[in-house]
Every structure is written in structure tokens, then in C-alpha cells.
Short mmCIF file of C-alpha atoms and ligand atoms in Angstrom, two decimals:
data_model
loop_
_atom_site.label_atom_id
_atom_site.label_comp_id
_atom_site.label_asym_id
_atom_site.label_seq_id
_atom_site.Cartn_x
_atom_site.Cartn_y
_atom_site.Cartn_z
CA UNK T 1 59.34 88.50 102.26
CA UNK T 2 60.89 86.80 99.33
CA UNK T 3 64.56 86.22 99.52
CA UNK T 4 66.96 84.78 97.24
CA UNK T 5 69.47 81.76 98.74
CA UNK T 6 71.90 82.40 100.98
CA UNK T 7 74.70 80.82 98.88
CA UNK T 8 77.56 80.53 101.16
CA UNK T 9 75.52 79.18 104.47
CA UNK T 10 73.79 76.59 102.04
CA UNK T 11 77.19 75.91 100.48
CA UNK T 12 78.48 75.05 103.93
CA UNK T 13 74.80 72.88 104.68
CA UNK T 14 75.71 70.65 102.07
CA UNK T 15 79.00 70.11 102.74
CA UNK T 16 80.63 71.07 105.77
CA UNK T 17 79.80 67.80 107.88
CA UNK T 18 80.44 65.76 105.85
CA UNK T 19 84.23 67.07 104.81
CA UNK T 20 87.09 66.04 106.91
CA UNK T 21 88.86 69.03 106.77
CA UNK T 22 87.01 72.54 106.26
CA UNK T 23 89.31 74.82 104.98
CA UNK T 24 87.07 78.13 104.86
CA UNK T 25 85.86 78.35 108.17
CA UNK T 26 85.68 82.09 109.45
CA UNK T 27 85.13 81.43 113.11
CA UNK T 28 88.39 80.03 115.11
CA UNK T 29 89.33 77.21 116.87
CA UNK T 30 86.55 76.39 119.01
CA UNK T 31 86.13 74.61 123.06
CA UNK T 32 84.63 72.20 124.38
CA UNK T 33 81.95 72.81 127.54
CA UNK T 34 84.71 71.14 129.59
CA UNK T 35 87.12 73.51 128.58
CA UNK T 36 85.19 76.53 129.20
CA UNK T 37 84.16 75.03 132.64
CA UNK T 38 88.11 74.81 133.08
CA UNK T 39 88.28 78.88 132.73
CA UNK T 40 86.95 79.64 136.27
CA UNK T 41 86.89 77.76 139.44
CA UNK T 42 83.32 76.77 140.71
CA UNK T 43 82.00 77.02 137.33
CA UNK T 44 80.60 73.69 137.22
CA UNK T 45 78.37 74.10 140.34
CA UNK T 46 77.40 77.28 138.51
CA UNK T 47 75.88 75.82 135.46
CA UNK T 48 74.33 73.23 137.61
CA UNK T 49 72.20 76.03 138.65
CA UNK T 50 71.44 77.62 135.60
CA UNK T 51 67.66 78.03 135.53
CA UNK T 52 66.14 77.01 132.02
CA UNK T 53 63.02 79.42 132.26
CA UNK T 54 62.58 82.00 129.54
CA UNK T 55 65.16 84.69 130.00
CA UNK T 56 65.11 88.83 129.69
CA UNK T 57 64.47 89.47 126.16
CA UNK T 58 67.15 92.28 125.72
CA UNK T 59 69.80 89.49 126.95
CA UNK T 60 70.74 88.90 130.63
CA UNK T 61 71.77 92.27 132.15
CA UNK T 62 75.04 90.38 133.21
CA UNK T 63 75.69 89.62 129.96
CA UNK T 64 75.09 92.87 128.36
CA UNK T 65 77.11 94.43 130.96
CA UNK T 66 80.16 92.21 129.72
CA UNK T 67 79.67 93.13 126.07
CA UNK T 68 79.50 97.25 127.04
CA UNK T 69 83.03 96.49 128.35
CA UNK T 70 84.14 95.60 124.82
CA UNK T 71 83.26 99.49 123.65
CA UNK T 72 84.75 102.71 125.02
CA UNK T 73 81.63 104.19 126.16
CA UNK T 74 78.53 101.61 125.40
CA UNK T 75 76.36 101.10 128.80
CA UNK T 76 74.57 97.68 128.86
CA UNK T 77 71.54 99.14 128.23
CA UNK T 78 72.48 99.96 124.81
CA UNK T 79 73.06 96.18 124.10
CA UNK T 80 70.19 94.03 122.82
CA UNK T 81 71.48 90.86 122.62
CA UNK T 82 70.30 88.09 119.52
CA UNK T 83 70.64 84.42 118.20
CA UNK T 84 73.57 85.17 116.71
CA UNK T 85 74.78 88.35 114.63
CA UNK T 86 72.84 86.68 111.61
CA UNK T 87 69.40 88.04 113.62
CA UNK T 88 71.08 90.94 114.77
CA UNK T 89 71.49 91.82 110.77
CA UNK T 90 68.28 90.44 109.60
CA UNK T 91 66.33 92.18 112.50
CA UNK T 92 68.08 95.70 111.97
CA UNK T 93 67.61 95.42 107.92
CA UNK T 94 63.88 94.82 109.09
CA UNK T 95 63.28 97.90 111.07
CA UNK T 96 65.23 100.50 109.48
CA UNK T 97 64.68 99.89 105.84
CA UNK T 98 62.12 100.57 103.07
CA UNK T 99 61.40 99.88 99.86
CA UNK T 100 62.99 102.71 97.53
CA UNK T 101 65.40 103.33 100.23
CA UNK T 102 69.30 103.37 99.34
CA UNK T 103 72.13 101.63 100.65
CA UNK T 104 76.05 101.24 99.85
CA UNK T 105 77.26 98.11 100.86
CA UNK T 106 81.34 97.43 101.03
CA UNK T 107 81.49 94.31 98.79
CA UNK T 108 82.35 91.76 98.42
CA UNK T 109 80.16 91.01 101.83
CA UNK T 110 78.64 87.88 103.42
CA UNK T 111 75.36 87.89 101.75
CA UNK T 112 72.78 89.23 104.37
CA UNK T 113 75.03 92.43 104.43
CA UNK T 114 73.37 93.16 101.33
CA UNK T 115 70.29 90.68 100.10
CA UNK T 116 67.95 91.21 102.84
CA UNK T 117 68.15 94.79 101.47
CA UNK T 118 67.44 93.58 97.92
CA UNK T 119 64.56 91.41 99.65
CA UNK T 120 62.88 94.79 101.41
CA UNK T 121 63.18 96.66 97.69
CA UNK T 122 66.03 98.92 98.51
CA UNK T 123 68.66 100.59 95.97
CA UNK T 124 71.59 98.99 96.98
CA UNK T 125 74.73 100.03 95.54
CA UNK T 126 78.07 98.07 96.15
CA UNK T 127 81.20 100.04 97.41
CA UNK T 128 83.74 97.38 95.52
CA UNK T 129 86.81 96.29 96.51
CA UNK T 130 89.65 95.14 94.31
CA UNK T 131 92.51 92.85 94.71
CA UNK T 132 94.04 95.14 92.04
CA UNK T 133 94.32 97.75 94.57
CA UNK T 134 95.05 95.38 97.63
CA UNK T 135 91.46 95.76 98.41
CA UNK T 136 91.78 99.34 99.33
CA UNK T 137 88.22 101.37 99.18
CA UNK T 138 88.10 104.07 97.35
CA UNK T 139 86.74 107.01 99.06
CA UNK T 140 85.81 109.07 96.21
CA UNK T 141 83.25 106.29 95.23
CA UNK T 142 81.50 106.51 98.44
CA UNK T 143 81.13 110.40 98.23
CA UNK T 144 79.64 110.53 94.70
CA UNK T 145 77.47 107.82 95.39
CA UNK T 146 76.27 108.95 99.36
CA UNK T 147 72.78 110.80 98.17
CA UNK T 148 69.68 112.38 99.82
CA UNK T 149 67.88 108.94 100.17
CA UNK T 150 71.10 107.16 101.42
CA UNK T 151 70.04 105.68 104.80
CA UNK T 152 72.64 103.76 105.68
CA UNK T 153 76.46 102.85 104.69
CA UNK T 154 77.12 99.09 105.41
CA UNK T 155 80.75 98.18 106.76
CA UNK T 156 82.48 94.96 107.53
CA UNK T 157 86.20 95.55 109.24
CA UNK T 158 87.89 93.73 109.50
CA UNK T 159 85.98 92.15 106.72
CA UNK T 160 84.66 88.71 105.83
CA UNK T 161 86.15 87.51 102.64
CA UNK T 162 89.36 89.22 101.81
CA UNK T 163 90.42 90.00 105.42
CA UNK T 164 91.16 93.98 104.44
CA UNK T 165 91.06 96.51 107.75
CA UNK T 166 91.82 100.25 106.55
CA UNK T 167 94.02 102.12 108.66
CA UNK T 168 92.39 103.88 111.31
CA UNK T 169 92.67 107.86 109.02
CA UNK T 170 90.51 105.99 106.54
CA UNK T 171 88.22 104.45 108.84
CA UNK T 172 87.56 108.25 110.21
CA UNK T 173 86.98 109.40 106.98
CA UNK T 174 84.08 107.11 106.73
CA UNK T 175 82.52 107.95 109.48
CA UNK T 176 83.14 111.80 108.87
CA UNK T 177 81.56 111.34 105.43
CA UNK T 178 78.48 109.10 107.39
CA UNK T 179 77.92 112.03 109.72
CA UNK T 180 78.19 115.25 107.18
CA UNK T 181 75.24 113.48 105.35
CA UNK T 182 73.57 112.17 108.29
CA UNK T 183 73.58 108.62 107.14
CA UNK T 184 73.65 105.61 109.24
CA UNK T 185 76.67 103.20 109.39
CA UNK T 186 75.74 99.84 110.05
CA UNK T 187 79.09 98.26 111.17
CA UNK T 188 79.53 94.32 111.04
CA UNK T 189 82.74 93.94 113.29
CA UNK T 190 82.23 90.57 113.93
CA UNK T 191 85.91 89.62 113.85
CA UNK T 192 86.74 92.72 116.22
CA UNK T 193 89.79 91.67 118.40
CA UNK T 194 91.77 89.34 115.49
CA UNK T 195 93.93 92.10 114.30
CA UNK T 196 97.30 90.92 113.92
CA UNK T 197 98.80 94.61 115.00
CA UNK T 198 96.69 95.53 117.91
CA UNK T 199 97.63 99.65 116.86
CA UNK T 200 95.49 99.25 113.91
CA UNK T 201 92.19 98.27 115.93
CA UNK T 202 89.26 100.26 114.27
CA UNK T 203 87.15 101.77 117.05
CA UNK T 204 83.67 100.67 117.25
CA UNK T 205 81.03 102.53 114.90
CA UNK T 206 78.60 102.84 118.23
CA UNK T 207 81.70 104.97 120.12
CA UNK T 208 82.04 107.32 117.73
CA UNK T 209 78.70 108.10 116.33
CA UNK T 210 75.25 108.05 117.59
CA UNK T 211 73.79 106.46 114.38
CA UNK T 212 76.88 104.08 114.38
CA UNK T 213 75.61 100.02 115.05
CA UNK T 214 78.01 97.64 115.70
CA UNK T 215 77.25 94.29 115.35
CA UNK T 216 79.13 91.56 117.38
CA UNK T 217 79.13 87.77 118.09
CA UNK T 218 80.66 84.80 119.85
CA UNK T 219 81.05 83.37 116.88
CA UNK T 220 84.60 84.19 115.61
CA UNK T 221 87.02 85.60 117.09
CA UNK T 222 85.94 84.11 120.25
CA UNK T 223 85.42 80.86 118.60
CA UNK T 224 81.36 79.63 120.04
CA UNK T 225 79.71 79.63 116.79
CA UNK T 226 77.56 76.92 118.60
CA UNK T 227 76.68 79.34 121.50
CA UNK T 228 74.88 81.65 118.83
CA UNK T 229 74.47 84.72 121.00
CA UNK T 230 75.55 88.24 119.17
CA UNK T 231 74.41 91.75 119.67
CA UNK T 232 73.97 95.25 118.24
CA UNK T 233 75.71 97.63 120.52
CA UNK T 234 74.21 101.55 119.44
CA UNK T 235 73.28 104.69 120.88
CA UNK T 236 69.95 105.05 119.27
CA UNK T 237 67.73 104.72 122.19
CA UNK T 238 64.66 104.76 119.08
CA UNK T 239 66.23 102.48 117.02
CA UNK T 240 67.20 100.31 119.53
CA UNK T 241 63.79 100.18 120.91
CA UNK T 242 62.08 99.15 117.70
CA UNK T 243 64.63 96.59 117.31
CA UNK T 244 63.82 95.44 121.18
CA UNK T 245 60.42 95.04 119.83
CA UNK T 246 60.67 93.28 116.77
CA UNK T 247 62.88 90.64 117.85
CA UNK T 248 59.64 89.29 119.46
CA UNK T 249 58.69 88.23 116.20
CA UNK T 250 61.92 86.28 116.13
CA UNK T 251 63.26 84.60 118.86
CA UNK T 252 61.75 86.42 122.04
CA UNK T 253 65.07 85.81 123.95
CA UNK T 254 67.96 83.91 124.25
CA UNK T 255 69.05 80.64 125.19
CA UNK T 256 69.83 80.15 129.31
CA UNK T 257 72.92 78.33 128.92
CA UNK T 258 73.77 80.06 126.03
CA UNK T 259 74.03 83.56 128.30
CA UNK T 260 75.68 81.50 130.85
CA UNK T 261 78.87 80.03 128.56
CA UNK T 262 78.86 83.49 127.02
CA UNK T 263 79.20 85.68 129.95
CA UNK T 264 82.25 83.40 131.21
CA UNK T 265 84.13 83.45 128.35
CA UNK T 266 83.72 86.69 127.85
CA UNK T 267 85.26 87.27 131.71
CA UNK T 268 88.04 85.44 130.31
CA UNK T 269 88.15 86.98 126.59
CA UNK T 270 92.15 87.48 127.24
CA UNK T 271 92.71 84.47 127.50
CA UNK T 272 90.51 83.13 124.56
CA UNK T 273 92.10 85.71 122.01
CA UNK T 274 95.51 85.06 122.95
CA UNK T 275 94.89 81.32 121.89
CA UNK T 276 92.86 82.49 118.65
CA UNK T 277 95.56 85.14 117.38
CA UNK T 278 98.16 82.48 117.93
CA UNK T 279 96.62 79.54 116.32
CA UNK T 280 95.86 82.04 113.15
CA UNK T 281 99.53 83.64 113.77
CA UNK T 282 101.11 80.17 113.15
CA UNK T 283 99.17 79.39 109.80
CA UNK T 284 99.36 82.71 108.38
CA UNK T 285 103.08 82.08 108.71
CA UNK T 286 102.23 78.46 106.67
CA UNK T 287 100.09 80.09 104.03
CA UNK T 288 102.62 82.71 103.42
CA UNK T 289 105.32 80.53 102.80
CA UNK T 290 102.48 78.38 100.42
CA UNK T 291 101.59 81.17 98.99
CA UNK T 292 104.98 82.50 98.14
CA UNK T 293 106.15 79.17 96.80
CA UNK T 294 103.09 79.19 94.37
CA UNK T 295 103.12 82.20 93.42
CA UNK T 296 102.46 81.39 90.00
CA UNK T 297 99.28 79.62 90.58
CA UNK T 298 97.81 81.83 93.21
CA UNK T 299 97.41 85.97 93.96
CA UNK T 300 98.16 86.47 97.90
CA UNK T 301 97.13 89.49 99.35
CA UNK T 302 98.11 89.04 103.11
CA UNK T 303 94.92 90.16 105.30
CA UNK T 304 95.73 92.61 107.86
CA UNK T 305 93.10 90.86 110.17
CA UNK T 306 90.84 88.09 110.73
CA UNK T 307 90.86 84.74 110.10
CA UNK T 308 90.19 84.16 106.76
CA UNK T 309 91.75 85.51 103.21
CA UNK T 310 90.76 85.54 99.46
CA UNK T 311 93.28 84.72 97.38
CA UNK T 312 92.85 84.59 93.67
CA UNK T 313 93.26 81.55 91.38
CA UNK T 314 95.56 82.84 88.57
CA UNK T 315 95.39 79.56 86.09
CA UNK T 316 92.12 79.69 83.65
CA UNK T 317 90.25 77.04 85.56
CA UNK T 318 86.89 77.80 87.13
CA UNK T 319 87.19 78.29 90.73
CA UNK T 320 84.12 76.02 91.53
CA UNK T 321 85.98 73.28 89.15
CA UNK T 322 89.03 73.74 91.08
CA UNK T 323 86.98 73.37 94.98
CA UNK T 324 85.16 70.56 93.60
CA UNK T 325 88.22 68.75 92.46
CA UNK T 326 89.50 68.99 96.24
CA UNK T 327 86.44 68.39 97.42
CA UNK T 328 86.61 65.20 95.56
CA UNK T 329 89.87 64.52 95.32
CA UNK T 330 91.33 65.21 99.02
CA UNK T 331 88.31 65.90 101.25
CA UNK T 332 88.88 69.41 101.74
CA UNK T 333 86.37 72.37 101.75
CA UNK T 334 87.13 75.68 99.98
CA UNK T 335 84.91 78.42 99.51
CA UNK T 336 84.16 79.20 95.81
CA UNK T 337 83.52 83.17 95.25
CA UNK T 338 80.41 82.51 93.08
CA UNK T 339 78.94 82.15 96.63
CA UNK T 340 80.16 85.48 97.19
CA UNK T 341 78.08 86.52 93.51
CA UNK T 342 82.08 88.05 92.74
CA UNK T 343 83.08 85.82 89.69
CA UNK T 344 84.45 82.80 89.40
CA UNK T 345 88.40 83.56 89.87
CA UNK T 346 88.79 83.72 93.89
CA UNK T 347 88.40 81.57 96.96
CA UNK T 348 88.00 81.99 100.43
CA UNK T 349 90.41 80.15 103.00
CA UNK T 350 90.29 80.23 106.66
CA UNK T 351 93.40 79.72 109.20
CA UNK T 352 91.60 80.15 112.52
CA UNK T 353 91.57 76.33 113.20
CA UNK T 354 94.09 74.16 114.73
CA UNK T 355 93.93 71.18 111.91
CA UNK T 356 94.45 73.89 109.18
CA UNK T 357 98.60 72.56 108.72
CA UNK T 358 97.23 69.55 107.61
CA UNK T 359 94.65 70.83 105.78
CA UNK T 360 96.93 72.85 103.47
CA UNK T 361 99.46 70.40 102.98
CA UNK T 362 96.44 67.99 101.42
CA UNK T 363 95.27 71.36 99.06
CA UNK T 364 99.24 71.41 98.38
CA UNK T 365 99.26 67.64 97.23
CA UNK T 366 96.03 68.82 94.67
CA UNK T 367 97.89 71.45 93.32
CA UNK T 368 101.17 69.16 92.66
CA UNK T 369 98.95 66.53 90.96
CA UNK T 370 96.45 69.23 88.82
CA UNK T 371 99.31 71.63 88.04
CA UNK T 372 102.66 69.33 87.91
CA UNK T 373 103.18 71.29 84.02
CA UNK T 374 102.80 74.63 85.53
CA UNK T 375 104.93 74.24 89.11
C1 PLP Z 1 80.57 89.35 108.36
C2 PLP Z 1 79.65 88.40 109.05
N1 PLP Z 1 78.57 88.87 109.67
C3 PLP Z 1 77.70 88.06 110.29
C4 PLP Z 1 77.90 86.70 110.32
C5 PLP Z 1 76.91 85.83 111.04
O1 PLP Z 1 77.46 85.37 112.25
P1 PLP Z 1 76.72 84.23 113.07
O2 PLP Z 1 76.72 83.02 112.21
O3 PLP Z 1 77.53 84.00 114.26
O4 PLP Z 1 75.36 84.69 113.38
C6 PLP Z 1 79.00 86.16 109.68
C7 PLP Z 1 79.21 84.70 109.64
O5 PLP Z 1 79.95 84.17 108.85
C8 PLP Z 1 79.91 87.03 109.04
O6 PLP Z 1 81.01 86.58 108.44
#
């Protein structure tokens, strides 16, 4: 397979250790081992035991049984468990798609929502969202574009850049329109559980529709990017077995310790998302008030979930002059959105970590320097 960069990830190669602050990180806040360990008593004599053999290639049953309690009516053995949701995406795309075969993709979208598609020779057509409209979707645009070789609608909510979640009666919708024309919906709800309103939780695509995948991870909104475990969760029992099979080409299974760090925090996912939604609570309130006091510089859509945004840069300056300058300037990472292929005009922040106050009051300082005519 050829396969064009992955902008964003190599984006955040080059630069992210070697910044001292990151200011576009999705995933939240995350622990240390010896504050997991602190989550439940006898934990430490636990992971002393952990047995570093190869492990069961759909994921530990413990640990799949954890994950089903996430859904409304998932069992553990419709959880495969992967390296991440990165191989969960890849793996899927993989499977289920052929050349000449036709997606719709809500964009803008991290990029293997959409590119391993290109890669396979797909139609893809992107469902675009607009800061114009406050990154509503447009349902019309789905049904005149949904056609007989449609296989599959790709959604990300609450979504990775702009942070949009539609209310639940347009969420349905979708789904409604996915099952009239017996199309898949491949559903990336990776940052699941960081709504700031907890009425407007989506339900999972896998509840509600038997060719509904949903595709989580430990990455985000539980904050263990470093863990890499994520799964698809789907009642498919086909699909689900040709994905069983082909992530043997892949990874085989998953890391011991991994499964062991995942399964406790997920025991004690209260506690972890209380911590996450109130770190991000705090600096939305920050960025706000930033936002609001710059009004003239920068377009603000408040995200309705998540833990990152995509504001729009509203002077005539490049947005990849304007990171760079930071970058340069105050040691601060932004995310450009030519990584995103959407222009050059918008830029991704993230609020889900703790140094993030500081962070902004350096991008603050850049803006008082650069702008001092226009502020
Ligand atoms: C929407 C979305 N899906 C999937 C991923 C991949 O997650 P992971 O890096 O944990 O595999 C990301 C990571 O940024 C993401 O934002």
C-alpha cells in the first residue's frame, strides 16, 4: 500500500519533545504508574505478578469485559481490542474496503479517518464542516451524496479538530439515514465521556445499529496515550471476525502490562474523568475569557466537547507563519490546519493538560508583541 504522510502525527514527531509547552495536545492530563498504582489497594503486588507471555489476541477477556461496560448493550465478546485506536482504524479500513468503493467522511478529520481510504482507491467524499455555520453538518449533503456504492459513513463525535458534538435528534438522523440505505457507520468516539453537559452524550454507534463500529481508546479522555490499547466495539460477528484475523498481520496481541494499567483505570474511570473534565473545565473558562478579549484577532467557536478547539486566525497572516513564530519565539506548539489539508486560516489548541494556563499566557505575550497595532 502506498500512503501519503500523516501530516499531523509527523508534525508532532518533529516537534513535540522538543517544545516546552505543547499547546495542541488532544489527549488529557496524563499519570504516572505510581499514580495509577495509588487507584486501588494491593495493586502493586498485582503488577508484580503480571505475566509477560504473549497474551489473548482479541485482548484479555477482563479487559474486554470492562470496555462492554462503557456501551448499553456491547458483551465482551464483541470487543477486539488493538495498539491503540490508530490500528483499530487502519485494520477496519483494511478489511472492509475496496478499491472503487465510496465513502463520506465528516471533515475536517484526523487524517487516517480518511487517507487510508484514498490509499485502498476508494471514492471518498468529505461531509464539510464550517465555522460559518458553527460547524453544524448539514444533513441534506449527506442524503444527496449517500449512493448505491456507499459502504460506509465515517463519524468523529465529539470530533477531533473543532470539538463540534450534534445534539442527540441530529445524531439519530444519521444513523436513520445509515440504516435506510444500509450503509455502515464507522464511529471514531475516541473522546466519548469529555462532554461538558453530560445530557448531550451521543450514544454509541455499536448500541444502536448492528453495522455501527465504535472505535475507542485510552488515549484521551482517559489520558494513557502511552498505554496504547483501543478497541472497536460492534455487533458484526463477520466483520468482527475478519478484523480478529487480520490484526495478526499487525500486532498479534497486546501488550501485558498494557491490559493490566488499562483494566484498572478503567475500574476507576469515575474517578479519572472527573479529574479530566475539570482540568479542561478550568481552561475552557481561560480560553474563553482569551478568546473574548481578542476577539479581533481570533474566531472562537466554543466546542461543546472534548479537549481541543479550532479557532480561526482572522489577521491575513499564514497560520503556519503565525505557529512557527511561537514556536520560535516562545516555545509553544500549535497545530497549523494545513496538517489538517483545510487551508491555511485555523489552528488547533488543546486544554486537556494541567500546564495549559501557562501555556496561553506565553501565546498571549506573542500576540501582544506581533499584533501591538491591531490590539
Ligand atoms: C479522532 C482520532 N481518532 C484516532 C486517534 C488515534 O488515537 P491513538 O493515538 O490513541 O491510537 C486520534 C488521535 O489523535 C484521534 O484524534
Amino acid at each position: 500500500m502506498r500512503i501519503k504522510d500523516f501530516k499531523l502525527e509527523e508534525y508532532f514527531a518533529k516537534h513535540e519533545f522538543n517544545v516546552k509547552y505543547t499547546l495542541c495536545s488532544s489527549d488529557c492530563e496524563s499519570f504516572s504508574v505510581d499514580e495509577l498504582l495509588t487507584l486501588e489497594k494491593d495493586s502493586l503486588e498485582d503488577l508484580k505478578g503480571v505475566w509477560l507471555g504473549y497474551t489473548e489476541s482479541l485482548g484479555s477477556p477482563i479487559l474486554r469485559e470492562e470496555i462492554s461496560k462503557l456501551y448499553e448493550n456491547i458483551h465482551q465478546e464483541e470487543v477486539l481490542v488493538f495498539s491503540g485506536a490508530e490500528e483499530a482504524i487502519f485494520v477496519f479500513m483494511n478489511v472492509f474496503l475496496s478499491k472503487g468503493d465510496h465513502i463520506i467522511v465528516q471533515y475536517p478529520a484526523y487524517q487516517s479517518l480518511y487517507e487510508i481510504a484514498n490509499a485502498i482507491g476508494c471514492k471518498v467524499t468529505k461531509w464539510l464542516m464550517d465555522d460559518e455555520n458553527n460547524w453544524e453538518l448539514d444533513l441534506d449533503f449527506l442524503e444527496a451524496n449517500v449512493n448505491q456504492s456507499t459502504k460506509c459513513i465515517v463519524l468523529n463525535f465529539p470530533n477531533n479538530p473543532t470539538g463540534y458534538l450534534p445534539s442527540k435528534e441530529k445524531y439519530n438522523r444519521i444513523v436513520n439515514l445509515a440504516k435506510k440505505n444500509d450503509v455502515y457507520l464507522l464511529s471514531d468516539e475516541v473522546y466519548k465521556f469529555l462532554e461538558y453537559s453530560i445530557a448531550e452524550r451521543l450514544p454509541s454507534a455499536c448500541d444502536l445499529y448492528n453495522k455501527g463500529i465504535s472505535i475507542g481508546v485510552m488515549s484521551k479522555s482517559f489520558g494513557l496515550a502511552g498505554l496504547r490499547i483501543g478497541w472497536i466495539a460492534t455487533k458484526d460477528k463477520a466483520l468482527y471476525k475478519a478484523i480478529a484475523s487480520f490484526k495478526n498481520y499487525t500486532t498479534i496481541c497486546n501488550s501485558a502490562l498494557s491490559e493490566f494499567f488499562a483494566i484498572m483505570a478503567l475500574r476507576n474511570k469515575s474517578v479519572i474523568l472527573k479529574r479530566n473534565l475539570g482540568i479542561i473545565s478550568d481552561n475552557l473558562n481561560l480560553l474563553d475569557n482569551f478568546f473574548y478579549k481578542y476577539k479581533d484577532l481570533f474566531k472562537w467557536i466554543k466546542p461543546k466537547a472534548g479537549s481541543i478547539a479550532f479557532p480561526r486566525l482572522l489577521v491575513e497572516d499564514s497560520v503556519e507563519d503565525f505557529c512557527l513564530g511561537l514556536l520560535k519565539e516562545k516555545n509553544v506548539l500549535l497545530m497549523p490546519s494545513t496538517n489538517y489539508n483545510y487551508g491555511d486560516r485555523y489552528f488547533r489548541i488543546g486544554f486537556g493538560r494541567k500546564n495549559m494556563p501557562e501555556a496561553l499566557k506565553k501565546l498571549e505575550e506573542y500576540i501582544k508583541e506581533k499584533y501591538e497595532a491591531l490590539i
